[in-house]
């Protein structure tokens, strides 16, 4: 049993994580490393509803490290 089966990821969190992925994918100043870009591309190319807790946490954390501002 996965965490998503016990506690589904709220759509608002998935959407914010997807927006973080979009920001990370669109960086042209090479802030993100290769692994971070792969995670962001994988999340951005899929439907918002398929973002898991682990992906959401990683994307939100990475976005906060790259841009120390809150996601709107």
mmCIF file of C-alpha atoms in Angstrom:
data_model
loop_
_atom_site.group_PDB
_atom_site.id
_atom_site.type_symbol
_atom_site.label_atom_id
_atom_site.label_comp_id
_atom_site.label_asym_id
_atom_site.label_seq_id
_atom_site.Cartn_x
_atom_site.Cartn_y
_atom_site.Cartn_z
ATOM 1 C CA UNK A 1 0.000 0.000 0.000
ATOM 2 C CA UNK A 2 1.418 3.367 -1.017
ATOM 3 C CA UNK A 3 1.128 6.678 0.761
ATOM 4 C CA UNK A 4 -1.062 7.985 -2.063
ATOM 5 C CA UNK A 5 -3.557 5.192 -1.375
ATOM 6 C CA UNK A 6 -3.699 6.072 2.323
ATOM 7 C CA UNK A 7 -3.697 9.869 1.948
ATOM 8 C CA UNK A 8 -4.261 11.135 -1.602
ATOM 9 C CA UNK A 9 -2.255 14.167 -2.652
ATOM 10 C CA UNK A 10 -4.554 17.220 -2.726
ATOM 11 C CA UNK A 11 -4.936 18.710 -6.197
ATOM 12 C CA UNK A 12 -3.688 22.122 -5.017
ATOM 13 C CA UNK A 13 -0.385 20.603 -3.869
ATOM 14 C CA UNK A 14 -0.050 18.672 -7.115
ATOM 15 C CA UNK A 15 -0.718 21.847 -9.079
ATOM 16 C CA UNK A 16 1.866 23.845 -7.125
ATOM 17 C CA UNK A 17 4.434 21.081 -7.595
ATOM 18 C CA UNK A 18 3.660 21.064 -11.331
ATOM 19 C CA UNK A 19 4.196 24.836 -11.443
ATOM 20 C CA UNK A 20 7.528 24.369 -9.657
ATOM 21 C CA UNK A 21 8.468 21.779 -12.268
ATOM 22 C CA UNK A 22 7.609 24.282 -14.993
ATOM 23 C CA UNK A 23 9.837 26.916 -13.384
ATOM 24 C CA UNK A 24 12.714 24.454 -13.047
ATOM 25 C CA UNK A 25 12.338 23.283 -16.664
ATOM 26 C CA UNK A 26 12.350 26.848 -17.942
ATOM 27 C CA UNK A 27 15.567 27.921 -16.239
ATOM 28 C CA UNK A 28 18.167 28.928 -18.741
ATOM 29 C CA UNK A 29 20.827 29.919 -16.231
ATOM 30 C CA UNK A 30 21.751 26.304 -15.376
ATOM 31 C CA UNK A 31 20.770 26.597 -11.710
ATOM 32 C CA UNK A 32 19.381 23.089 -11.487
ATOM 33 C CA UNK A 33 21.555 19.995 -11.761
ATOM 34 C CA UNK A 34 20.827 17.123 -14.132
ATOM 35 C CA UNK A 35 18.892 14.989 -11.629
ATOM 36 C CA UNK A 36 16.685 17.908 -10.676
ATOM 37 C CA UNK A 37 15.965 18.658 -14.321
ATOM 38 C CA UNK A 38 15.032 15.037 -14.994
ATOM 39 C CA UNK A 39 12.629 15.033 -12.039
ATOM 40 C CA UNK A 40 11.078 18.310 -13.189
ATOM 41 C CA UNK A 41 10.743 17.188 -16.815
ATOM 42 C CA UNK A 42 9.131 13.906 -15.762
ATOM 43 C CA UNK A 43 6.609 15.730 -13.547
ATOM 44 C CA UNK A 44 5.917 18.499 -16.081
ATOM 45 C CA UNK A 45 5.301 16.146 -19.008
ATOM 46 C CA UNK A 46 2.798 13.998 -17.146
ATOM 47 C CA UNK A 47 -0.676 14.907 -15.987
ATOM 48 C CA UNK A 48 -0.889 16.947 -12.795
ATOM 49 C CA UNK A 49 -2.929 14.206 -11.108
ATOM 50 C CA UNK A 50 -0.022 11.712 -11.298
ATOM 51 C CA UNK A 51 2.354 13.722 -9.080
ATOM 52 C CA UNK A 52 3.065 11.747 -5.908
ATOM 53 C CA UNK A 53 3.861 12.970 -2.405
ATOM 54 C CA UNK A 54 7.558 12.236 -2.939
ATOM 55 C CA UNK A 55 7.678 14.118 -6.244
ATOM 56 C CA UNK A 56 5.721 17.056 -4.829
ATOM 57 C CA UNK A 57 8.006 17.324 -1.825
ATOM 58 C CA UNK A 58 11.141 17.147 -3.935
ATOM 59 C CA UNK A 59 9.906 19.712 -6.457
ATOM 60 C CA UNK A 60 8.722 22.179 -3.818
ATOM 61 C CA UNK A 61 11.998 21.797 -1.878
ATOM 62 C CA UNK A 62 14.132 22.219 -4.990
ATOM 63 C CA UNK A 63 12.170 25.276 -6.114
ATOM 64 C CA UNK A 64 12.647 26.828 -2.677
ATOM 65 C CA UNK A 65 16.406 26.197 -2.895
ATOM 66 C CA UNK A 66 16.687 27.715 -6.367
ATOM 67 C CA UNK A 67 14.385 30.671 -5.741
ATOM 68 C CA UNK A 68 14.070 31.634 -2.084
ATOM 69 C CA UNK A 69 10.546 32.965 -2.517
ATOM 70 C CA UNK A 70 7.224 31.341 -1.840
ATOM 71 C CA UNK A 71 5.283 29.714 -4.656
ATOM 72 C CA UNK A 72 2.191 31.801 -5.333
#
